[in-house]
Amino acid sequence: MSAINQALSELARKKGGKIAAIEPVKVKPVKQKLILPWVVGSFGLSLAVGGWAISYQAPTSEVAPEAIIPVANDRVTSAILIASPTAKMSSQSGAIYRSEQNAPAIQEAIHDEKVIQVSSSVVAEPITQPVQLIAKVATKESANQADMVVEQVELTAGQLSDKAQQQAKKALDNNNLKEALDYYHEALKYTPQNEKVRQTLAALYYGKDEVRRAVDLLQKGISLDKESVVLRLSLAKLLMKQKQDAAALSALAAIPENATIEYLSLRGVLAQKANQEAMALSSYQQLVQLDPDSGRWWLGLAIQQERALDFDQAKNSYESALRGFGLSGQSQQFIRDRLALIDQLGEQNGAN
């Protein structure tokens, strides 16, 4: 203080003014508990002065993203860096700037009364840059945000089979036969009585020239459902392609309750070729009941009746065939010849 008083006295003498001697100011010793606020205040003032001086030399820039201190909290929080006169030099590198854009964030943090003071490091050497002053405001996550819920849904056997079939079709589209076969087997495992899947799988094996495996698949399906018209027809047609008509007829030996015209007609034709008269007769008897307007079925029935030497019934069936539809001219001429022969046989029997 004496040095300052002497300097002021010297300045007054040079200007020629009169001034009373400046007495040294006596200051009472500061108590120990007030040392820290004075030190902090003095240091803060020096920093403010230094920052003001440098602000005229260095332009204001935005706060570097890496300078922000994240605060792990789901509520609105802030962090303010406060310089400490006793802190050591930090190892953090990079320029330090003062950002005016952080003022609203600081005010919001103070208004929320959630200010958190974080001790910062200062340089022990002379200050050449402004003090860093930043605030971090974390966005509060919405309480209404939907949580991800994992639900375990059990699929039915049918749904699992459908899914496997879709994968099998995709594999076929990509010409991946092995993968398609695997998926169809998986689908059949879930729904073993699925006729469509079993048919498709058998056809794929037949296309690979694995006839035995295709036949086994169809036979297994028939054993599971003896009334399956679809599987019996598929097996019969496959065996017919292999020139095994007798084996094909055995696949059609039974007549399911829901037997179709296709099923019965193929059964009748194969039975006639194999001279299985009873099977052929039963087939055409049901056919004329299902489709009485077809001349083909009446013709087949008439032939079987004639073979059984039942000429009266055969004659009626031949005549019904002529009244029906679907016969060629050759078949119609065949019917007329048979009717003439039956009439001739009847006259001979009457003469005897």
mmCIF file of C-alpha atoms in Angstrom:
data_model
loop_
_atom_site.group_PDB
_atom_site.id
_atom_site.type_symbol
_atom_site.label_atom_id
_atom_site.label_comp_id
_atom_site.label_asym_id
_atom_site.label_seq_id
_atom_site.Cartn_x
_atom_site.Cartn_y
_atom_site.Cartn_z
ATOM 1 C CA MET A 1 0.000 0.000 0.000
ATOM 2 C CA SER A 2 2.896 2.392 0.709
ATOM 3 C CA ALA A 3 4.135 1.977 -2.845
ATOM 4 C CA ILE A 4 0.761 3.016 -4.226
ATOM 5 C CA ASN A 5 0.570 6.071 -1.872
ATOM 6 C CA GLN A 6 4.006 7.247 -2.901
ATOM 7 C CA ALA A 7 3.086 6.923 -6.582
ATOM 8 C CA LEU A 8 -0.044 9.017 -6.113
ATOM 9 C CA SER A 9 1.871 11.713 -4.140
ATOM 10 C CA GLU A 10 4.512 11.869 -6.845
ATOM 11 C CA LEU A 11 1.817 12.260 -9.523
ATOM 12 C CA ALA A 12 0.175 15.117 -7.590
ATOM 13 C CA ARG A 13 3.478 17.008 -7.158
ATOM 14 C CA LYS A 14 4.239 16.762 -10.863
ATOM 15 C CA LYS A 15 0.851 18.323 -11.743
ATOM 16 C CA GLY A 16 1.487 21.120 -9.286
ATOM 17 C CA GLY A 17 -1.613 20.460 -7.309
ATOM 18 C CA LYS A 18 -1.835 20.452 -3.621
ATOM 19 C CA ILE A 19 -2.941 17.370 -1.959
ATOM 20 C CA ALA A 20 -2.812 16.248 1.520
ATOM 21 C CA ALA A 21 -0.468 13.486 2.340
ATOM 22 C CA ILE A 22 -2.057 10.176 1.922
ATOM 23 C CA GLU A 23 -2.002 8.244 5.021
ATOM 24 C CA PRO A 24 -1.550 4.506 4.795
ATOM 25 C CA VAL A 25 -4.781 2.704 5.381
ATOM 26 C CA LYS A 26 -4.782 0.460 8.302
ATOM 27 C CA VAL A 27 -6.678 -2.702 7.689
ATOM 28 C CA LYS A 28 -7.610 -5.033 10.423
ATOM 29 C CA PRO A 29 -6.307 -8.540 10.035
ATOM 30 C CA VAL A 30 -8.791 -10.736 8.247
ATOM 31 C CA LYS A 31 -9.974 -13.685 10.178
ATOM 32 C CA GLN A 32 -8.869 -17.109 8.920
ATOM 33 C CA LYS A 33 -12.362 -18.141 7.854
ATOM 34 C CA LEU A 34 -12.607 -15.182 5.408
ATOM 35 C CA ILE A 35 -9.342 -15.913 3.534
ATOM 36 C CA LEU A 36 -10.881 -18.312 1.030
ATOM 37 C CA PRO A 37 -13.651 -15.953 -0.221
ATOM 38 C CA TRP A 38 -11.090 -13.108 -0.667
ATOM 39 C CA VAL A 39 -8.769 -15.396 -2.600
ATOM 40 C CA VAL A 40 -11.575 -16.716 -4.777
ATOM 41 C CA GLY A 41 -12.923 -13.204 -5.374
ATOM 42 C CA SER A 42 -9.503 -11.761 -6.246
ATOM 43 C CA PHE A 43 -8.762 -14.622 -8.574
ATOM 44 C CA GLY A 44 -12.195 -14.365 -10.214
ATOM 45 C CA LEU A 45 -11.645 -10.601 -10.742
ATOM 46 C CA SER A 46 -8.261 -11.202 -12.323
ATOM 47 C CA LEU A 47 -9.738 -13.791 -14.646
ATOM 48 C CA ALA A 48 -12.547 -11.419 -15.633
ATOM 49 C CA VAL A 49 -10.035 -8.644 -16.404
ATOM 50 C CA GLY A 50 -7.844 -11.005 -18.388
ATOM 51 C CA GLY A 51 -10.821 -12.359 -20.300
ATOM 52 C CA TRP A 52 -12.014 -8.820 -21.105
ATOM 53 C CA ALA A 53 -8.627 -7.902 -22.432
ATOM 54 C CA ILE A 54 -8.245 -10.963 -24.614
ATOM 55 C CA SER A 55 -11.808 -10.762 -25.944
ATOM 56 C CA TYR A 56 -10.676 -7.763 -28.032
ATOM 57 C CA GLN A 57 -7.975 -9.882 -29.647
ATOM 58 C CA ALA A 58 -9.586 -13.291 -30.139
ATOM 59 C CA PRO A 59 -13.035 -13.717 -31.772
ATOM 60 C CA THR A 60 -15.803 -15.490 -29.915
ATOM 61 C CA SER A 61 -16.339 -19.045 -31.050
ATOM 62 C CA GLU A 62 -18.757 -21.793 -30.260
ATOM 63 C CA VAL A 63 -17.982 -24.280 -27.551
ATOM 64 C CA ALA A 64 -16.194 -27.330 -28.862
ATOM 65 C CA PRO A 65 -18.373 -30.408 -28.635
ATOM 66 C CA GLU A 66 -15.670 -32.324 -26.821
ATOM 67 C CA ALA A 67 -15.545 -29.670 -24.097
ATOM 68 C CA ILE A 68 -19.042 -30.461 -22.907
ATOM 69 C CA ILE A 69 -19.174 -32.584 -19.782
ATOM 70 C CA PRO A 70 -22.013 -35.103 -20.013
ATOM 71 C CA VAL A 71 -24.094 -35.531 -16.896
ATOM 72 C CA ALA A 72 -25.739 -38.939 -16.559
ATOM 73 C CA ASN A 73 -29.207 -38.043 -15.396
ATOM 74 C CA ASP A 74 -32.671 -38.547 -16.884
ATOM 75 C CA ARG A 75 -33.822 -35.159 -15.626
ATOM 76 C CA VAL A 76 -32.778 -31.671 -16.683
ATOM 77 C CA THR A 77 -29.331 -31.039 -15.185
ATOM 78 C CA SER A 78 -26.429 -28.682 -15.856
ATOM 79 C CA ALA A 79 -22.741 -28.530 -15.197
ATOM 80 C CA ILE A 80 -20.847 -25.267 -14.701
ATOM 81 C CA LEU A 81 -17.078 -25.222 -14.666
ATOM 82 C CA ILE A 82 -15.802 -23.042 -11.820
ATOM 83 C CA ALA A 83 -12.133 -22.205 -11.664
ATOM 84 C CA SER A 84 -10.281 -23.189 -8.508
ATOM 85 C CA PRO A 85 -7.135 -21.298 -7.485
ATOM 86 C CA THR A 86 -5.629 -24.427 -6.002
ATOM 87 C CA ALA A 87 -6.337 -26.806 -8.903
ATOM 88 C CA LYS A 88 -3.456 -28.311 -10.853
ATOM 89 C CA MET A 89 -2.881 -28.175 -14.595
ATOM 90 C CA SER A 90 -5.203 -30.467 -16.536
ATOM 91 C CA SER A 91 -3.909 -32.749 -19.257
ATOM 92 C CA GLN A 92 -6.838 -31.779 -21.523
ATOM 93 C CA SER A 93 -5.654 -30.146 -24.736
ATOM 94 C CA GLY A 94 -7.345 -27.760 -27.142
ATOM 95 C CA ALA A 95 -8.347 -24.096 -27.192
ATOM 96 C CA ILE A 96 -10.675 -22.798 -24.521
ATOM 97 C CA TYR A 97 -13.335 -20.253 -25.437
ATOM 98 C CA ARG A 98 -16.128 -18.429 -23.754
ATOM 99 C CA SER A 99 -19.474 -19.015 -25.413
ATOM 100 C CA GLU A 100 -22.283 -16.503 -25.109
ATOM 101 C CA GLN A 101 -24.721 -19.117 -26.413
ATOM 102 C CA ASN A 102 -24.557 -21.024 -23.139
ATOM 103 C CA ALA A 103 -26.119 -18.189 -21.105
ATOM 104 C CA PRO A 104 -29.744 -19.365 -21.607
ATOM 105 C CA ALA A 105 -28.776 -22.910 -20.608
ATOM 106 C CA ILE A 106 -27.115 -21.598 -17.443
ATOM 107 C CA GLN A 107 -30.142 -19.526 -16.556
ATOM 108 C CA GLU A 108 -32.404 -22.543 -17.090
ATOM 109 C CA ALA A 109 -30.169 -24.695 -14.908
ATOM 110 C CA ILE A 110 -30.180 -22.055 -12.138
ATOM 111 C CA HIS A 111 -33.944 -21.662 -12.409
ATOM 112 C CA ASP A 112 -34.355 -25.425 -12.016
ATOM 113 C CA GLU A 113 -32.156 -25.258 -8.905
ATOM 114 C CA LYS A 114 -30.224 -28.283 -10.124
ATOM 115 C CA VAL A 115 -26.852 -26.601 -10.582
ATOM 116 C CA ILE A 116 -23.926 -28.917 -10.114
ATOM 117 C CA GLN A 117 -20.507 -27.406 -9.549
ATOM 118 C CA VAL A 118 -17.621 -29.249 -11.133
ATOM 119 C CA SER A 119 -14.098 -28.298 -10.226
ATOM 120 C CA SER A 120 -12.029 -27.345 -13.251
ATOM 121 C CA SER A 121 -8.343 -27.175 -13.785
ATOM 122 C CA VAL A 122 -6.483 -23.931 -14.387
ATOM 123 C CA VAL A 123 -3.045 -23.199 -15.727
ATOM 124 C CA ALA A 124 -0.372 -22.288 -13.208
ATOM 125 C CA GLU A 125 1.372 -20.236 -15.891
ATOM 126 C CA PRO A 126 0.144 -16.772 -16.941
ATOM 127 C CA ILE A 127 -3.317 -16.872 -18.526
ATOM 128 C CA THR A 128 -3.308 -16.276 -22.273
ATOM 129 C CA GLN A 129 -6.889 -17.371 -23.080
ATOM 130 C CA PRO A 130 -10.340 -16.703 -21.603
ATOM 131 C CA VAL A 131 -11.775 -18.994 -18.984
ATOM 132 C CA GLN A 132 -14.089 -21.730 -20.203
ATOM 133 C CA LEU A 133 -17.671 -21.341 -19.017
ATOM 134 C CA ILE A 134 -20.193 -23.905 -20.291
ATOM 135 C CA ALA A 135 -23.414 -25.508 -19.206
ATOM 136 C CA LYS A 136 -24.715 -28.922 -20.214
ATOM 137 C CA VAL A 137 -28.482 -29.351 -20.369
ATOM 138 C CA ALA A 138 -29.617 -32.926 -20.806
ATOM 139 C CA THR A 139 -32.900 -33.521 -22.526
ATOM 140 C CA LYS A 140 -35.413 -35.233 -20.335
ATOM 141 C CA GLU A 141 -36.813 -38.355 -21.949
ATOM 142 C CA SER A 142 -40.535 -38.442 -22.265
ATOM 143 C CA ALA A 143 -42.245 -40.475 -19.612
ATOM 144 C CA ASN A 144 -44.779 -41.550 -22.217
ATOM 145 C CA GLN A 145 -42.174 -43.082 -24.474
ATOM 146 C CA ALA A 146 -43.245 -46.625 -25.408
ATOM 147 C CA ASP A 147 -41.054 -49.355 -24.011
ATOM 148 C CA MET A 148 -40.030 -52.252 -26.222
ATOM 149 C CA VAL A 149 -41.947 -55.311 -25.097
ATOM 150 C CA VAL A 150 -40.861 -58.785 -26.152
ATOM 151 C CA GLU A 151 -43.757 -61.180 -26.307
ATOM 152 C CA GLN A 152 -43.450 -64.896 -26.834
ATOM 153 C CA VAL A 153 -46.137 -66.049 -29.232
ATOM 154 C CA GLU A 154 -46.745 -69.761 -29.703
ATOM 155 C CA LEU A 155 -47.611 -70.719 -33.281
ATOM 156 C CA THR A 156 -49.928 -73.587 -34.079
ATOM 157 C CA ALA A 157 -48.785 -76.591 -36.068
ATOM 158 C CA GLY A 158 -50.688 -75.284 -39.072
ATOM 159 C CA GLN A 159 -48.990 -71.889 -38.859
ATOM 160 C CA LEU A 160 -45.566 -73.487 -38.587
ATOM 161 C CA SER A 161 -46.384 -75.671 -41.587
ATOM 162 C CA ASP A 162 -47.503 -72.658 -43.621
ATOM 163 C CA LYS A 163 -44.299 -70.840 -42.761
ATOM 164 C CA ALA A 164 -42.195 -73.801 -43.873
ATOM 165 C CA GLN A 165 -44.162 -74.042 -47.130
ATOM 166 C CA GLN A 166 -43.488 -70.393 -47.886
ATOM 167 C CA GLN A 167 -39.774 -70.960 -47.359
ATOM 168 C CA ALA A 168 -39.930 -74.022 -49.612
ATOM 169 C CA LYS A 169 -41.572 -72.022 -52.421
ATOM 170 C CA LYS A 170 -38.896 -69.347 -52.142
ATOM 171 C CA ALA A 171 -36.242 -72.039 -52.368
ATOM 172 C CA LEU A 172 -37.856 -73.437 -55.521
ATOM 173 C CA ASP A 173 -37.952 -69.970 -57.038
ATOM 174 C CA ASN A 174 -34.213 -69.783 -56.406
ATOM 175 C CA ASN A 175 -33.719 -73.262 -57.955
ATOM 176 C CA ASN A 176 -32.562 -74.640 -54.624
ATOM 177 C CA LEU A 177 -34.175 -78.081 -54.700
ATOM 178 C CA LYS A 178 -32.382 -79.475 -51.652
ATOM 179 C CA GLU A 179 -33.508 -76.602 -49.434
ATOM 180 C CA ALA A 180 -37.050 -76.870 -50.807
ATOM 181 C CA LEU A 181 -37.182 -80.573 -49.956
ATOM 182 C CA ASP A 182 -36.003 -79.851 -46.421
ATOM 183 C CA TYR A 183 -38.692 -77.210 -45.886
ATOM 184 C CA TYR A 184 -41.438 -79.438 -47.302
ATOM 185 C CA HIS A 185 -40.343 -82.234 -44.978
ATOM 186 C CA GLU A 186 -40.529 -79.763 -42.099
ATOM 187 C CA ALA A 187 -44.021 -78.707 -43.169
ATOM 188 C CA LEU A 188 -45.098 -82.345 -43.397
ATOM 189 C CA LYS A 189 -43.723 -82.980 -39.920
ATOM 190 C CA TYR A 190 -46.070 -80.355 -38.479
ATOM 191 C CA THR A 191 -49.083 -81.433 -40.568
ATOM 192 C CA PRO A 192 -48.590 -85.062 -41.675
ATOM 193 C CA GLN A 193 -52.124 -85.263 -43.104
ATOM 194 C CA ASN A 194 -51.625 -82.290 -45.412
ATOM 195 C CA GLU A 195 -52.332 -83.889 -48.802
ATOM 196 C CA LYS A 196 -51.079 -80.928 -50.828
ATOM 197 C CA VAL A 197 -47.674 -80.882 -49.152
ATOM 198 C CA ARG A 198 -47.309 -84.654 -49.468
ATOM 199 C CA GLN A 199 -48.275 -84.533 -53.145
ATOM 200 C CA THR A 200 -45.787 -81.768 -53.872
ATOM 201 C CA LEU A 201 -42.996 -83.530 -52.023
ATOM 202 C CA ALA A 202 -43.690 -86.802 -53.863
ATOM 203 C CA ALA A 203 -43.699 -84.984 -57.200
ATOM 204 C CA LEU A 204 -40.314 -83.422 -56.424
ATOM 205 C CA TYR A 205 -38.817 -86.803 -55.619
ATOM 206 C CA TYR A 206 -40.346 -88.270 -58.771
ATOM 207 C CA GLY A 207 -38.778 -85.451 -60.747
ATOM 208 C CA LYS A 208 -35.423 -86.430 -59.222
ATOM 209 C CA ASP A 209 -36.096 -89.979 -60.458
ATOM 210 C CA GLU A 210 -36.443 -91.226 -56.880
ATOM 211 C CA VAL A 211 -39.628 -93.173 -57.633
ATOM 212 C CA ARG A 212 -39.368 -95.448 -54.630
ATOM 213 C CA ARG A 213 -39.242 -92.539 -52.230
ATOM 214 C CA ALA A 214 -42.175 -90.830 -53.924
ATOM 215 C CA VAL A 215 -44.266 -94.007 -53.709
ATOM 216 C CA ASP A 216 -43.391 -94.445 -50.044
ATOM 217 C CA LEU A 217 -44.520 -90.899 -49.258
ATOM 218 C CA LEU A 218 -47.895 -91.450 -50.905
ATOM 219 C CA GLN A 219 -48.423 -94.848 -49.325
ATOM 220 C CA LYS A 220 -47.627 -93.409 -45.897
ATOM 221 C CA GLY A 221 -50.242 -90.732 -46.463
ATOM 222 C CA ILE A 222 -52.852 -93.318 -47.480
ATOM 223 C CA SER A 223 -52.141 -95.316 -44.333
ATOM 224 C CA LEU A 224 -52.840 -92.153 -42.299
ATOM 225 C CA ASP A 225 -56.060 -91.426 -44.185
ATOM 226 C CA LYS A 226 -57.551 -94.420 -45.978
ATOM 227 C CA GLU A 227 -60.386 -92.255 -47.363
ATOM 228 C CA SER A 228 -57.974 -89.924 -49.174
ATOM 229 C CA VAL A 229 -59.067 -89.818 -52.807
ATOM 230 C CA VAL A 230 -56.300 -87.366 -53.743
ATOM 231 C CA LEU A 231 -53.424 -89.510 -52.528
ATOM 232 C CA ARG A 232 -54.836 -92.708 -54.038
ATOM 233 C CA LEU A 233 -55.230 -91.026 -57.409
ATOM 234 C CA SER A 234 -51.706 -89.577 -57.235
ATOM 235 C CA LEU A 235 -50.227 -92.955 -56.429
ATOM 236 C CA ALA A 236 -52.192 -94.695 -59.206
ATOM 237 C CA LYS A 237 -51.134 -92.155 -61.841
ATOM 238 C CA LEU A 238 -47.503 -92.354 -60.758
ATOM 239 C CA LEU A 239 -47.552 -96.157 -61.056
ATOM 240 C CA MET A 240 -49.277 -95.984 -64.443
ATOM 241 C CA LYS A 241 -46.402 -93.798 -65.701
ATOM 242 C CA GLN A 242 -44.096 -96.552 -64.562
ATOM 243 C CA LYS A 243 -46.164 -99.067 -66.603
ATOM 244 C CA GLN A 244 -47.411 -100.760 -63.452
ATOM 245 C CA ASP A 245 -51.178 -100.864 -64.113
ATOM 246 C CA ALA A 246 -51.810 -103.737 -61.726
ATOM 247 C CA ALA A 247 -50.143 -101.858 -58.884
ATOM 248 C CA ALA A 248 -52.058 -98.743 -59.854
ATOM 249 C CA LEU A 249 -55.355 -100.646 -59.670
ATOM 250 C CA SER A 250 -54.478 -101.859 -56.181
ATOM 251 C CA ALA A 251 -54.148 -98.220 -55.084
ATOM 252 C CA LEU A 252 -57.765 -97.715 -56.286
ATOM 253 C CA ALA A 253 -59.148 -100.961 -54.937
ATOM 254 C CA ALA A 254 -61.118 -99.265 -52.181
ATOM 255 C CA ILE A 255 -63.949 -96.896 -53.004
ATOM 256 C CA PRO A 256 -63.930 -93.967 -50.575
ATOM 257 C CA GLU A 257 -67.218 -92.394 -49.590
ATOM 258 C CA ASN A 258 -66.266 -89.169 -51.367
ATOM 259 C CA ALA A 259 -65.005 -90.903 -54.528
ATOM 260 C CA THR A 260 -65.023 -88.565 -57.528
ATOM 261 C CA ILE A 261 -65.884 -89.251 -61.156
ATOM 262 C CA GLU A 262 -62.187 -89.139 -62.049
ATOM 263 C CA TYR A 263 -61.400 -91.692 -59.365
ATOM 264 C CA LEU A 264 -64.186 -94.085 -60.411
ATOM 265 C CA SER A 265 -63.519 -93.771 -64.131
ATOM 266 C CA LEU A 266 -59.816 -94.562 -63.751
ATOM 267 C CA ARG A 267 -60.703 -97.453 -61.480
ATOM 268 C CA GLY A 268 -63.201 -98.780 -64.054
ATOM 269 C CA VAL A 269 -60.756 -98.541 -66.961
ATOM 270 C CA LEU A 270 -57.919 -100.260 -65.073
ATOM 271 C CA ALA A 271 -60.273 -102.953 -63.796
ATOM 272 C CA GLN A 272 -61.530 -103.706 -67.350
ATOM 273 C CA LYS A 273 -57.946 -104.002 -68.631
ATOM 274 C CA ALA A 274 -57.031 -106.329 -65.782
ATOM 275 C CA ASN A 275 -60.259 -108.353 -66.266
ATOM 276 C CA GLN A 276 -61.335 -107.445 -62.782
ATOM 277 C CA GLU A 277 -65.023 -107.680 -63.654
ATOM 278 C CA ALA A 278 -66.474 -107.016 -60.206
ATOM 279 C CA MET A 279 -64.357 -103.898 -59.688
ATOM 280 C CA ALA A 280 -65.196 -102.582 -63.134
ATOM 281 C CA LEU A 281 -68.921 -103.235 -62.677
ATOM 282 C CA SER A 282 -69.077 -101.467 -59.301
ATOM 283 C CA SER A 283 -67.167 -98.521 -60.731
ATOM 284 C CA TYR A 284 -69.574 -97.948 -63.655
ATOM 285 C CA GLN A 285 -72.632 -98.525 -61.521
ATOM 286 C CA GLN A 286 -71.594 -95.608 -59.341
ATOM 287 C CA LEU A 287 -70.582 -93.523 -62.339
ATOM 288 C CA VAL A 288 -74.020 -93.654 -63.965
ATOM 289 C CA GLN A 289 -75.503 -92.590 -60.652
ATOM 290 C CA LEU A 290 -73.167 -89.610 -60.369
ATOM 291 C CA ASP A 291 -73.374 -88.575 -64.038
ATOM 292 C CA PRO A 292 -76.383 -90.223 -65.750
ATOM 293 C CA ASP A 293 -76.171 -88.032 -68.860
ATOM 294 C CA SER A 294 -72.758 -89.298 -69.906
ATOM 295 C CA GLY A 295 -72.890 -91.967 -72.624
ATOM 296 C CA ARG A 296 -69.385 -93.155 -71.708
ATOM 297 C CA TRP A 297 -70.411 -94.495 -68.310
ATOM 298 C CA TRP A 298 -73.476 -96.262 -69.728
ATOM 299 C CA LEU A 299 -71.279 -97.860 -72.372
ATOM 300 C CA GLY A 300 -68.830 -99.128 -69.771
ATOM 301 C CA LEU A 301 -71.639 -100.471 -67.665
ATOM 302 C CA ALA A 302 -73.224 -102.222 -70.669
ATOM 303 C CA ILE A 303 -69.949 -103.952 -71.530
ATOM 304 C CA GLN A 304 -69.585 -105.279 -67.986
ATOM 305 C CA GLN A 305 -73.176 -106.493 -67.940
ATOM 306 C CA GLU A 306 -72.722 -108.242 -71.260
ATOM 307 C CA ARG A 307 -69.612 -109.968 -69.944
ATOM 308 C CA ALA A 308 -71.636 -111.135 -67.007
ATOM 309 C CA LEU A 309 -74.170 -112.561 -69.558
ATOM 310 C CA ASP A 310 -76.842 -110.213 -68.246
ATOM 311 C CA PHE A 311 -78.103 -109.357 -71.742
ATOM 312 C CA ASP A 312 -81.316 -107.635 -70.731
ATOM 313 C CA GLN A 313 -79.503 -105.183 -68.460
ATOM 314 C CA ALA A 314 -76.764 -104.782 -71.078
ATOM 315 C CA LYS A 315 -79.325 -103.890 -73.768
ATOM 316 C CA ASN A 316 -80.896 -101.217 -71.542
ATOM 317 C CA SER A 317 -77.471 -99.756 -70.773
ATOM 318 C CA TYR A 318 -76.487 -99.678 -74.465
ATOM 319 C CA GLU A 319 -79.653 -97.828 -75.313
ATOM 320 C CA SER A 320 -79.046 -95.343 -72.478
ATOM 321 C CA ALA A 321 -75.545 -94.810 -73.871
ATOM 322 C CA LEU A 322 -76.950 -93.845 -77.271
ATOM 323 C CA ARG A 323 -79.191 -91.265 -75.588
ATOM 324 C CA GLY A 324 -76.279 -89.851 -73.619
ATOM 325 C CA PHE A 325 -73.551 -87.402 -74.508
ATOM 326 C CA GLY A 326 -69.849 -87.617 -75.118
ATOM 327 C CA LEU A 327 -69.640 -90.620 -77.446
ATOM 328 C CA SER A 328 -67.760 -90.603 -80.703
ATOM 329 C CA GLY A 329 -69.274 -91.920 -83.949
ATOM 330 C CA GLN A 330 -67.154 -95.043 -83.678
ATOM 331 C CA SER A 331 -68.451 -95.747 -80.186
ATOM 332 C CA GLN A 332 -72.016 -95.244 -81.349
ATOM 333 C CA GLN A 333 -71.505 -97.726 -84.190
ATOM 334 C CA PHE A 334 -70.029 -100.189 -81.705
ATOM 335 C CA ILE A 335 -73.174 -99.859 -79.559
ATOM 336 C CA ARG A 336 -75.470 -100.549 -82.550
ATOM 337 C CA ASP A 337 -73.499 -103.650 -83.441
ATOM 338 C CA ARG A 338 -73.764 -104.931 -79.864
ATOM 339 C CA LEU A 339 -77.492 -104.265 -79.773
ATOM 340 C CA ALA A 340 -77.971 -106.167 -83.047
ATOM 341 C CA LEU A 341 -75.967 -109.091 -81.677
ATOM 342 C CA ILE A 342 -77.979 -109.171 -78.435
ATOM 343 C CA ASP A 343 -81.224 -109.173 -80.422
ATOM 344 C CA GLN A 344 -79.934 -112.010 -82.562
ATOM 345 C CA LEU A 345 -78.953 -114.012 -79.493
ATOM 346 C CA GLY A 346 -82.374 -113.414 -78.020
ATOM 347 C CA GLU A 347 -84.112 -114.702 -81.125
ATOM 348 C CA GLN A 348 -81.979 -117.830 -81.141
ATOM 349 C CA ASN A 349 -82.701 -118.506 -77.485
ATOM 350 C CA GLY A 350 -86.425 -118.030 -78.184
ATOM 351 C CA ALA A 351 -86.342 -120.455 -81.064
ATOM 352 C CA ASN A 352 -84.726 -123.068 -78.919
#
